[in-house]
PDB file of N, CA and C in Angstrom:
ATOM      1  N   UNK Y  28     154.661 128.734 133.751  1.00  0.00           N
ATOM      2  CA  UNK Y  28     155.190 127.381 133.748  1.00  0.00           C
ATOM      3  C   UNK Y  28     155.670 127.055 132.331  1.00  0.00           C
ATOM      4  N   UNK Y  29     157.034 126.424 132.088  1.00  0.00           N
ATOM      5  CA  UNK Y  29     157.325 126.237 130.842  1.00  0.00           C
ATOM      6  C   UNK Y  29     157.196 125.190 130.297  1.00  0.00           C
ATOM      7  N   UNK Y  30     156.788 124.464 129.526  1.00  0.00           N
ATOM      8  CA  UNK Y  30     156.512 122.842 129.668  1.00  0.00           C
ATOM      9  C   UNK Y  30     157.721 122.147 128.608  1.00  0.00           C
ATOM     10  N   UNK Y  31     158.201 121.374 128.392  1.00  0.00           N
ATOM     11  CA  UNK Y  31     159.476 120.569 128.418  1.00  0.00           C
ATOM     12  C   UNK Y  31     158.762 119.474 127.538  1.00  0.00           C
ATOM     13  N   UNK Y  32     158.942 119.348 126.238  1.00  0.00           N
ATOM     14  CA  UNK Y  32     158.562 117.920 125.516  1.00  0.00           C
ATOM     15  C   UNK Y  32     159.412 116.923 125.726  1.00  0.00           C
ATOM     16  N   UNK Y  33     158.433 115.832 125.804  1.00  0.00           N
ATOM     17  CA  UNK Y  33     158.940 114.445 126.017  1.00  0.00           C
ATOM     18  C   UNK Y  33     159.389 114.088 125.003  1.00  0.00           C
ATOM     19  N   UNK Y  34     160.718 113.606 125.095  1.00  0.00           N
ATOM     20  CA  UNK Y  34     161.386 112.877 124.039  1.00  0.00           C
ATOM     21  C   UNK Y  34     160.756 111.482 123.093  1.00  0.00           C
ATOM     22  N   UNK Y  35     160.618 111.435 122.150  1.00  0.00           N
ATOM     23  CA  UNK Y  35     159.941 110.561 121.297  1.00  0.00           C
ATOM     24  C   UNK Y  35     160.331 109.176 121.485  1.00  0.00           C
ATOM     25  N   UNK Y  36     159.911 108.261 121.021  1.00  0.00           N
ATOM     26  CA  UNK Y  36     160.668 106.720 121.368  1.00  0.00           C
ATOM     27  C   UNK Y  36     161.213 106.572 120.226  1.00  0.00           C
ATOM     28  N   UNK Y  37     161.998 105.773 120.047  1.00  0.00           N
ATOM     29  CA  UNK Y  37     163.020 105.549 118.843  1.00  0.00           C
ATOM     30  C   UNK Y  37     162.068 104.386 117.883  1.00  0.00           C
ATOM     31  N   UNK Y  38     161.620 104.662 116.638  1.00  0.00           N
ATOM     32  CA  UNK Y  38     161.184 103.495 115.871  1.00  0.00           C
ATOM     33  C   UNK Y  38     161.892 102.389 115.187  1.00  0.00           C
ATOM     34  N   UNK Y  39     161.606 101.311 115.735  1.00  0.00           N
ATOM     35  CA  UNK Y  39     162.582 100.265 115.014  1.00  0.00           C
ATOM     36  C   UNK Y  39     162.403  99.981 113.401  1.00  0.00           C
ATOM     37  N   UNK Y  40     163.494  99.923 112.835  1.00  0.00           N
ATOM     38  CA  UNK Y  40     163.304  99.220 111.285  1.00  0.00           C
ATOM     39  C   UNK Y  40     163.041  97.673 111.591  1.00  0.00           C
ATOM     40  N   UNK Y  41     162.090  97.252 110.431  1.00  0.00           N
ATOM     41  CA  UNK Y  41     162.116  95.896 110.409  1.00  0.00           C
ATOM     42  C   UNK Y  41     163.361  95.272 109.694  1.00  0.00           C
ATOM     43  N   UNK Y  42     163.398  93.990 110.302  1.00  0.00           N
ATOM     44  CA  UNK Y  42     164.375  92.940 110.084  1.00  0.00           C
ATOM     45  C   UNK Y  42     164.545  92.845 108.654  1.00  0.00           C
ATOM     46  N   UNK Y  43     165.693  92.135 108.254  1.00  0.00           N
ATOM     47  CA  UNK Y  43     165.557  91.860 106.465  1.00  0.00           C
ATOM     48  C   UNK Y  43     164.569  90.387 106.705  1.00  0.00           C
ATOM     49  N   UNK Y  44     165.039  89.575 107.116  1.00  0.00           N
ATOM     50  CA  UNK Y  44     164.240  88.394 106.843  1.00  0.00           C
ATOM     51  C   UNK Y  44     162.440  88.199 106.850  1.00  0.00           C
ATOM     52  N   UNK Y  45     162.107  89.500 107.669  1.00  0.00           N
ATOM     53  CA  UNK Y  45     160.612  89.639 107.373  1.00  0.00           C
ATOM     54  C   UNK Y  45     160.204  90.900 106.737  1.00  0.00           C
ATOM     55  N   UNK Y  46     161.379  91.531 106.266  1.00  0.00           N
ATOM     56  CA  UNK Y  46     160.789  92.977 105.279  1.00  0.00           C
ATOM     57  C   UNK Y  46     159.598  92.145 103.778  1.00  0.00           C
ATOM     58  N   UNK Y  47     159.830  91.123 103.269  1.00  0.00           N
ATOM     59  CA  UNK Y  47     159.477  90.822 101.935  1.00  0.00           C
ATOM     60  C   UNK Y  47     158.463  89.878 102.218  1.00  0.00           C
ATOM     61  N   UNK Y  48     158.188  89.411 103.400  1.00  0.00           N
ATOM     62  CA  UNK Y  48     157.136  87.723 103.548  1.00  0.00           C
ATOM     63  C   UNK Y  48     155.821  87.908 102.978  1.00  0.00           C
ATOM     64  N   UNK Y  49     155.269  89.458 103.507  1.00  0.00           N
ATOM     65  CA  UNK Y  49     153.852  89.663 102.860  1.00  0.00           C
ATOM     66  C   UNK Y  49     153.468  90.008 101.701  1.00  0.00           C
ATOM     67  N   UNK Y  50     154.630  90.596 101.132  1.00  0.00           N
ATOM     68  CA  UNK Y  50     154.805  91.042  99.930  1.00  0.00           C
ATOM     69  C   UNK Y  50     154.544  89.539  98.388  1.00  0.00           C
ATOM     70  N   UNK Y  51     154.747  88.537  98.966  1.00  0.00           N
ATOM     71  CA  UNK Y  51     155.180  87.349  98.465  1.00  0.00           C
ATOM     72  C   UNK Y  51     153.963  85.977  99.042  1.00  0.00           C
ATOM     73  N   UNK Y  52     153.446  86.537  99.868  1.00  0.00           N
ATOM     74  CA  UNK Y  52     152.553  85.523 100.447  1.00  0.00           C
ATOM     75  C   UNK Y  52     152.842  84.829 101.735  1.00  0.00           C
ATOM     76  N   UNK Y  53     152.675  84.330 102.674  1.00  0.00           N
ATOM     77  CA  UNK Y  53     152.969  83.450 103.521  1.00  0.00           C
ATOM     78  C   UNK Y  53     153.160  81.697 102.810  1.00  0.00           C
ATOM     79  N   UNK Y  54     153.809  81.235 103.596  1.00  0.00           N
ATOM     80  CA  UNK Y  54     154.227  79.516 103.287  1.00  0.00           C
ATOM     81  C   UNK Y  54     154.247  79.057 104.864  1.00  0.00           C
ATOM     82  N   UNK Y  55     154.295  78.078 105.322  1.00  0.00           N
ATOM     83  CA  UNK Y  55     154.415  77.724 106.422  1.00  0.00           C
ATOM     84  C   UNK Y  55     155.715  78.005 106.951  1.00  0.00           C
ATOM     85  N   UNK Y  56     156.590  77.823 105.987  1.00  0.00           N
ATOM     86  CA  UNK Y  56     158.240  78.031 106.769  1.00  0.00           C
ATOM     87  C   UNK Y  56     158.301  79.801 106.973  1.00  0.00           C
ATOM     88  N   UNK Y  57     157.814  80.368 106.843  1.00  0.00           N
ATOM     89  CA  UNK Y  57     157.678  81.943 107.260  1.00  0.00           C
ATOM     90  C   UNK Y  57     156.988  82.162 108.484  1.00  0.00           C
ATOM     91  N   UNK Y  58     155.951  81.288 108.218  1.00  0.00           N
ATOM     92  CA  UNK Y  58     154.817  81.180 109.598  1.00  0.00           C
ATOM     93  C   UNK Y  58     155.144  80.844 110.796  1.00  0.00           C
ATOM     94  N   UNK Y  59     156.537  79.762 110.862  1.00  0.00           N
ATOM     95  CA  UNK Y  59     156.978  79.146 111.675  1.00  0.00           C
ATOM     96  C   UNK Y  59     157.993  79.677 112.011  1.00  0.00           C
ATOM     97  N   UNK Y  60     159.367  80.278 111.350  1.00  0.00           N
ATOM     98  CA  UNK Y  60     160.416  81.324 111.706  1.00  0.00           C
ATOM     99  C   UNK Y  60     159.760  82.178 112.145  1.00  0.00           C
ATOM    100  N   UNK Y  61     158.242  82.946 111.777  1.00  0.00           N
ATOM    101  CA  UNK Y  61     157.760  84.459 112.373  1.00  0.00           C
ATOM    102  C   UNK Y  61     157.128  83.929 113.495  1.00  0.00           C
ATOM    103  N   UNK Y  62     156.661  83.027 113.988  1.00  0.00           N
ATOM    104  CA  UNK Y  62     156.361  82.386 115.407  1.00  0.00           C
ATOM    105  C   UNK Y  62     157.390  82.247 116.219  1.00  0.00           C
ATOM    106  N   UNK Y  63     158.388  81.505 116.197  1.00  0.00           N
ATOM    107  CA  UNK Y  63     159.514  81.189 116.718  1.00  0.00           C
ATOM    108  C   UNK Y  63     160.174  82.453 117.207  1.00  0.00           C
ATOM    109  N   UNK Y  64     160.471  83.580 115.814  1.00  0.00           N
ATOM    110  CA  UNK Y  64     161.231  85.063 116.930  1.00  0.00           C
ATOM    111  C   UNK Y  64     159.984  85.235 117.443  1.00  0.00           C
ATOM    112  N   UNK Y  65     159.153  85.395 117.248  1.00  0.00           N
ATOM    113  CA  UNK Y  65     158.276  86.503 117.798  1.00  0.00           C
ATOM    114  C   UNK Y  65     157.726  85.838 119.236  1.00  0.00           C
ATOM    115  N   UNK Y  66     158.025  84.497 119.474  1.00  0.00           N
ATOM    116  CA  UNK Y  66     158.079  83.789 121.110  1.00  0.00           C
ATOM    117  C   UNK Y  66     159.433  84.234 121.463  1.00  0.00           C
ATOM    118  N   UNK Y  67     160.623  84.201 121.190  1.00  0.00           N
ATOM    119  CA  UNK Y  67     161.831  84.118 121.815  1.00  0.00           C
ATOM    120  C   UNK Y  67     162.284  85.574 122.541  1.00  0.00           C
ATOM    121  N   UNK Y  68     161.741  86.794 120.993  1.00  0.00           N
ATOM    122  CA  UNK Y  68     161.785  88.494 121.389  1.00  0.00           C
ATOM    123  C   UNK Y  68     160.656  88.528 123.097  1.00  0.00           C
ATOM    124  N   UNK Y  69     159.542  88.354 122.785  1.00  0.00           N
ATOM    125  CA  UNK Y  69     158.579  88.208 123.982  1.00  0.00           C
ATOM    126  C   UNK Y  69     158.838  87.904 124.868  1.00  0.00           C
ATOM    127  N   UNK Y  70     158.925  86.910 125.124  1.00  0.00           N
ATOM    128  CA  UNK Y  70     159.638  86.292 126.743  1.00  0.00           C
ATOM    129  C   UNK Y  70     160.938  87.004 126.560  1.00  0.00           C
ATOM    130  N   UNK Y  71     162.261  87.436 125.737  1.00  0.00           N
ATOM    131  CA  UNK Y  71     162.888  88.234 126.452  1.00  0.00           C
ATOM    132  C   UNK Y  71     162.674  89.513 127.095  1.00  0.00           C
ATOM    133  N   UNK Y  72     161.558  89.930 126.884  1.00  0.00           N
ATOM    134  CA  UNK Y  72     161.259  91.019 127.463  1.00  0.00           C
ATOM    135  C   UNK Y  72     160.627  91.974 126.453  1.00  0.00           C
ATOM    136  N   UNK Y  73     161.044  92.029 124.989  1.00  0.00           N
ATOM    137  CA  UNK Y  73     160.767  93.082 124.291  1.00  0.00           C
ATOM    138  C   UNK Y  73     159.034  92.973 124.145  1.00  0.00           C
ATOM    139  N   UNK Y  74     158.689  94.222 124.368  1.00  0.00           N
ATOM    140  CA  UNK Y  74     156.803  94.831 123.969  1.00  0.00           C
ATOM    141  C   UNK Y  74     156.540  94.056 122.663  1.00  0.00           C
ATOM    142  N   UNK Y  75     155.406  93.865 122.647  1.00  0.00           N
ATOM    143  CA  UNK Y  75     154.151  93.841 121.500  1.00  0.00           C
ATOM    144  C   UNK Y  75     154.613  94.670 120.354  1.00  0.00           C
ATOM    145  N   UNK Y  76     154.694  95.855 121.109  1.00  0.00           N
ATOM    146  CA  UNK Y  76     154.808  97.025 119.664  1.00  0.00           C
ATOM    147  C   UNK Y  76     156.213  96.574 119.198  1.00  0.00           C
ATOM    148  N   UNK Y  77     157.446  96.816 120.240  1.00  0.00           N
ATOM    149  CA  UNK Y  77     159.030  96.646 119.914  1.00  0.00           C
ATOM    150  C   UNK Y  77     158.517  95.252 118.550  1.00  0.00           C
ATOM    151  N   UNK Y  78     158.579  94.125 119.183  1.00  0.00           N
ATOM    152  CA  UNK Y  78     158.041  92.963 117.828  1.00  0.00           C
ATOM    153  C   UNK Y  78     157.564  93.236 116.894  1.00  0.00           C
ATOM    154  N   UNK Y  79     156.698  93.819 116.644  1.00  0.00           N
ATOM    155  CA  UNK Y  79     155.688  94.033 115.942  1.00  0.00           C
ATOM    156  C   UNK Y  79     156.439  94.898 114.808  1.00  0.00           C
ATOM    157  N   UNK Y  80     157.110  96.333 115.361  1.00  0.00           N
ATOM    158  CA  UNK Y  80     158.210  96.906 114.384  1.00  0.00           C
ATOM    159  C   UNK Y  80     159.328  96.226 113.692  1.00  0.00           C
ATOM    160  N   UNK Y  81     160.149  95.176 114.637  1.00  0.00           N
ATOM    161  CA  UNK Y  81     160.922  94.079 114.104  1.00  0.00           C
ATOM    162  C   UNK Y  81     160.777  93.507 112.898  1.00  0.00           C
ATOM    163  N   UNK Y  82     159.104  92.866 112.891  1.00  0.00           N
ATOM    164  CA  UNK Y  82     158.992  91.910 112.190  1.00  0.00           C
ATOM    165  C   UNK Y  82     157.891  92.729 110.555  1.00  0.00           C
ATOM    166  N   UNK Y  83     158.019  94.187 111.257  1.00  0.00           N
ATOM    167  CA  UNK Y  83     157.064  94.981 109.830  1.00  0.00           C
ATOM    168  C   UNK Y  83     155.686  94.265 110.436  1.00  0.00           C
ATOM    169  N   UNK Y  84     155.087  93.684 110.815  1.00  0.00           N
ATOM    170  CA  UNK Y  84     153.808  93.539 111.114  1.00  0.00           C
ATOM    171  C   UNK Y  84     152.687  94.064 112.051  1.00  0.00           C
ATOM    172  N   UNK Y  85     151.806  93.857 112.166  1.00  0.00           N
ATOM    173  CA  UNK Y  85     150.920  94.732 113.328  1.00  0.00           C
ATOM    174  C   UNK Y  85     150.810  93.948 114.962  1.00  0.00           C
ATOM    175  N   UNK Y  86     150.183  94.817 115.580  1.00  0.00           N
ATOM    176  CA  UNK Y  86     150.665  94.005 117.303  1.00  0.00           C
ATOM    177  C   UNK Y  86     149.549  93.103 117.560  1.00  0.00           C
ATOM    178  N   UNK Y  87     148.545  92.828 116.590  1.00  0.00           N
ATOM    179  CA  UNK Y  87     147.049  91.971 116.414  1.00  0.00           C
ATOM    180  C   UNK Y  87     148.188  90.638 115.983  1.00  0.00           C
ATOM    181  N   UNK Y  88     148.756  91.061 115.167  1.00  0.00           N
ATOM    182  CA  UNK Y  88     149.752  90.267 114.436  1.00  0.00           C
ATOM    183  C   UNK Y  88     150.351  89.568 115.252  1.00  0.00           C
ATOM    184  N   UNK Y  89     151.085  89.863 116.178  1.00  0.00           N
ATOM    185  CA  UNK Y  89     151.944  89.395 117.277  1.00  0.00           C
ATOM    186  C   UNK Y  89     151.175  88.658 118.323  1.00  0.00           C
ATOM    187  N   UNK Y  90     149.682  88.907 118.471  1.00  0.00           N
ATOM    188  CA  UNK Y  90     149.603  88.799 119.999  1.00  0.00           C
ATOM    189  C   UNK Y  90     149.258  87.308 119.466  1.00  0.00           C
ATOM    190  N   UNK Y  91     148.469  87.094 118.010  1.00  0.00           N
ATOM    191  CA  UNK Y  91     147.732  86.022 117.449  1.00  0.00           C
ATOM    192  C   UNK Y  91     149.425  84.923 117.498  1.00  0.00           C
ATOM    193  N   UNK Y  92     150.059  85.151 116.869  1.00  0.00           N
ATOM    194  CA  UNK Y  92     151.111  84.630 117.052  1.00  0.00           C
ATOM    195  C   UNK Y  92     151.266  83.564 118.191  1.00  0.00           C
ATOM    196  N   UNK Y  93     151.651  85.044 118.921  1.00  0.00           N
ATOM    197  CA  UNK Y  93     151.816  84.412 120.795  1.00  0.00           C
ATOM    198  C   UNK Y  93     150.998  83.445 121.151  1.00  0.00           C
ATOM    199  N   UNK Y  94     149.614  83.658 120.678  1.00  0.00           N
ATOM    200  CA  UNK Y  94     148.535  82.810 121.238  1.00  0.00           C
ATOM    201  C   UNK Y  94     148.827  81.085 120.274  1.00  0.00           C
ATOM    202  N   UNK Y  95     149.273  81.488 119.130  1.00  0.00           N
ATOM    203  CA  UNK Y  95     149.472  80.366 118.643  1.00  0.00           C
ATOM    204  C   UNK Y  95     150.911  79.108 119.191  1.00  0.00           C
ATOM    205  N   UNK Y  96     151.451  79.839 119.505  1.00  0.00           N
ATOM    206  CA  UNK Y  96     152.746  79.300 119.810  1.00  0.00           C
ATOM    207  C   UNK Y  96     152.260  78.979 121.630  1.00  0.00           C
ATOM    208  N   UNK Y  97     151.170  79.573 122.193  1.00  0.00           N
ATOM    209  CA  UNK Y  97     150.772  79.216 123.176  1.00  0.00           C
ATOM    210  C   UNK Y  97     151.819  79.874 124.922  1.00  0.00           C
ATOM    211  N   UNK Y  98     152.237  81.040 123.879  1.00  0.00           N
ATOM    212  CA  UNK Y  98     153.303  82.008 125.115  1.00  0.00           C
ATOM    213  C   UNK Y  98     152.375  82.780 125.726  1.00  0.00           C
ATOM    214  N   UNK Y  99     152.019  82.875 127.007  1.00  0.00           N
ATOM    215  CA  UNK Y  99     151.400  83.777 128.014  1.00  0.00           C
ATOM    216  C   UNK Y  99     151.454  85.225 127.542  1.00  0.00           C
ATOM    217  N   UNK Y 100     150.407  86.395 127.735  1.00  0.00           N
ATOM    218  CA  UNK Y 100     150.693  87.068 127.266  1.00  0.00           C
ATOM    219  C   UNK Y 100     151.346  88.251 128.860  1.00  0.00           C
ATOM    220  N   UNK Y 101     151.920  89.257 128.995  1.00  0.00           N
ATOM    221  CA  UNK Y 101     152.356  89.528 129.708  1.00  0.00           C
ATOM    222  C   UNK Y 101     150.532  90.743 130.274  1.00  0.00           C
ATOM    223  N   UNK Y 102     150.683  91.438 131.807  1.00  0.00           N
ATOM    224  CA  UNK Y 102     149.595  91.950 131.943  1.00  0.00           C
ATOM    225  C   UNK Y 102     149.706  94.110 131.036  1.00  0.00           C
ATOM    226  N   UNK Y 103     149.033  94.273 130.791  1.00  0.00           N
ATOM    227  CA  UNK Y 103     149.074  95.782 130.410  1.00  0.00           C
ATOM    228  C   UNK Y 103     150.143  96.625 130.962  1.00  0.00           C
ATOM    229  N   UNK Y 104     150.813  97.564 130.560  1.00  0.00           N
ATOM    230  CA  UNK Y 104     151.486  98.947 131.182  1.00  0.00           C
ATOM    231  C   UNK Y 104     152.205  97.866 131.458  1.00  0.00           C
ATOM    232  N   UNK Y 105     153.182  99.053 132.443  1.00  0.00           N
ATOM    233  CA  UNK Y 105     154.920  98.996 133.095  1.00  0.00           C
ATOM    234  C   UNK Y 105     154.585  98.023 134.628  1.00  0.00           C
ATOM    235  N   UNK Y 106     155.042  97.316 134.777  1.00  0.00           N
ATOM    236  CA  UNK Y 106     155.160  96.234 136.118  1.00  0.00           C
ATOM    237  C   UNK Y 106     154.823  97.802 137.247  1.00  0.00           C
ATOM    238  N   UNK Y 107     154.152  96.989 138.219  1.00  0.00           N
ATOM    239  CA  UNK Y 107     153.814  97.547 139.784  1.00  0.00           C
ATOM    240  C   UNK Y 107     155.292  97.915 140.417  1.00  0.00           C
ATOM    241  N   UNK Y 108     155.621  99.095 140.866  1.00  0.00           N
ATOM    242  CA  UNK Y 108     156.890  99.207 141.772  1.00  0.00           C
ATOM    243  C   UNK Y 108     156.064  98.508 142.918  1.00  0.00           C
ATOM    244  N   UNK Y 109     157.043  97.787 143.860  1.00  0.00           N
ATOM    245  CA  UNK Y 109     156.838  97.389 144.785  1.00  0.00           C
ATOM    246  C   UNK Y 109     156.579  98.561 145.963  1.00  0.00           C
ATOM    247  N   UNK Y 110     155.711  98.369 147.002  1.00  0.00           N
ATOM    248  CA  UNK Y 110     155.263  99.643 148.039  1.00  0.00           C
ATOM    249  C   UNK Y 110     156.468  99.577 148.786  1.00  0.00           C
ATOM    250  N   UNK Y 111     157.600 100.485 149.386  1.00  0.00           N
ATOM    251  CA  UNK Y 111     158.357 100.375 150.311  1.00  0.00           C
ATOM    252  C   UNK Y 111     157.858 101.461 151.441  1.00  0.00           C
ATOM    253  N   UNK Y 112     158.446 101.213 152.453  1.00  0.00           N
ATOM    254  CA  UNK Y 112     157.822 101.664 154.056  1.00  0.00           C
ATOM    255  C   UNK Y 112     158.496 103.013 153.850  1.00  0.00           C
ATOM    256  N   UNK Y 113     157.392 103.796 153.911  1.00  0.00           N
ATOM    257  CA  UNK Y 113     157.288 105.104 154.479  1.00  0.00           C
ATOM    258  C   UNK Y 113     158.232 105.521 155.476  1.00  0.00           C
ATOM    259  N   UNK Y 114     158.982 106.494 155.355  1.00  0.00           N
ATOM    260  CA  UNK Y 114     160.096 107.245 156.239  1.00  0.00           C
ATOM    261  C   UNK Y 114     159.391 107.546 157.510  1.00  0.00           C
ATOM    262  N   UNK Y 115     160.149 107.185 158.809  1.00  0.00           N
ATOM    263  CA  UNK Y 115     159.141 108.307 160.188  1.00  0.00           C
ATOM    264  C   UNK Y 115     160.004 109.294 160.320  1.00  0.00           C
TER     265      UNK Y 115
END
């Protein structure tokens, strides 16, 4: 049997506007732009991790966020395929 590696996932660079924030300290107006994408990326769909690379920060980082801004968090893994009926 020959086994076939899985292709790697692509790592995102972080953004310019949050490459330097930690570097410099937090202020509230950082706190509040890094809340704001990091609700808007989420509900569009993008992962914990995808954000998390965006913004250079960690996904503890993100989820605390989320929780602050008060966005649902989505459930674990890839959505349920729906069961369709078996062929006779």
């Amino acid at each position: 049997m020959k086994l076939v590696p899985y292709p790697s996932r692509p790592i995102l660079d972080s953004m310019a506007p949050f490459k330097h924030d930690l570097k410099n300290g937090y202020n509230q107006f950082q706190r509040d732009r890094f809340d704001a994408f990091v609700a808007q990326q989420y509900t569009a769909g993008l992962s914990l991790r995808q954000v998390a690379e965006l913004t250079g920060r960690t996904q503890t980082a993100v989820r605390r966020s989320l929780d602050r801004s008060g966005v649902p968090r989505r459930d674990r893994g890839a959505p349920r395929l729906s069961e369709t009926p078996k062929r006779q």
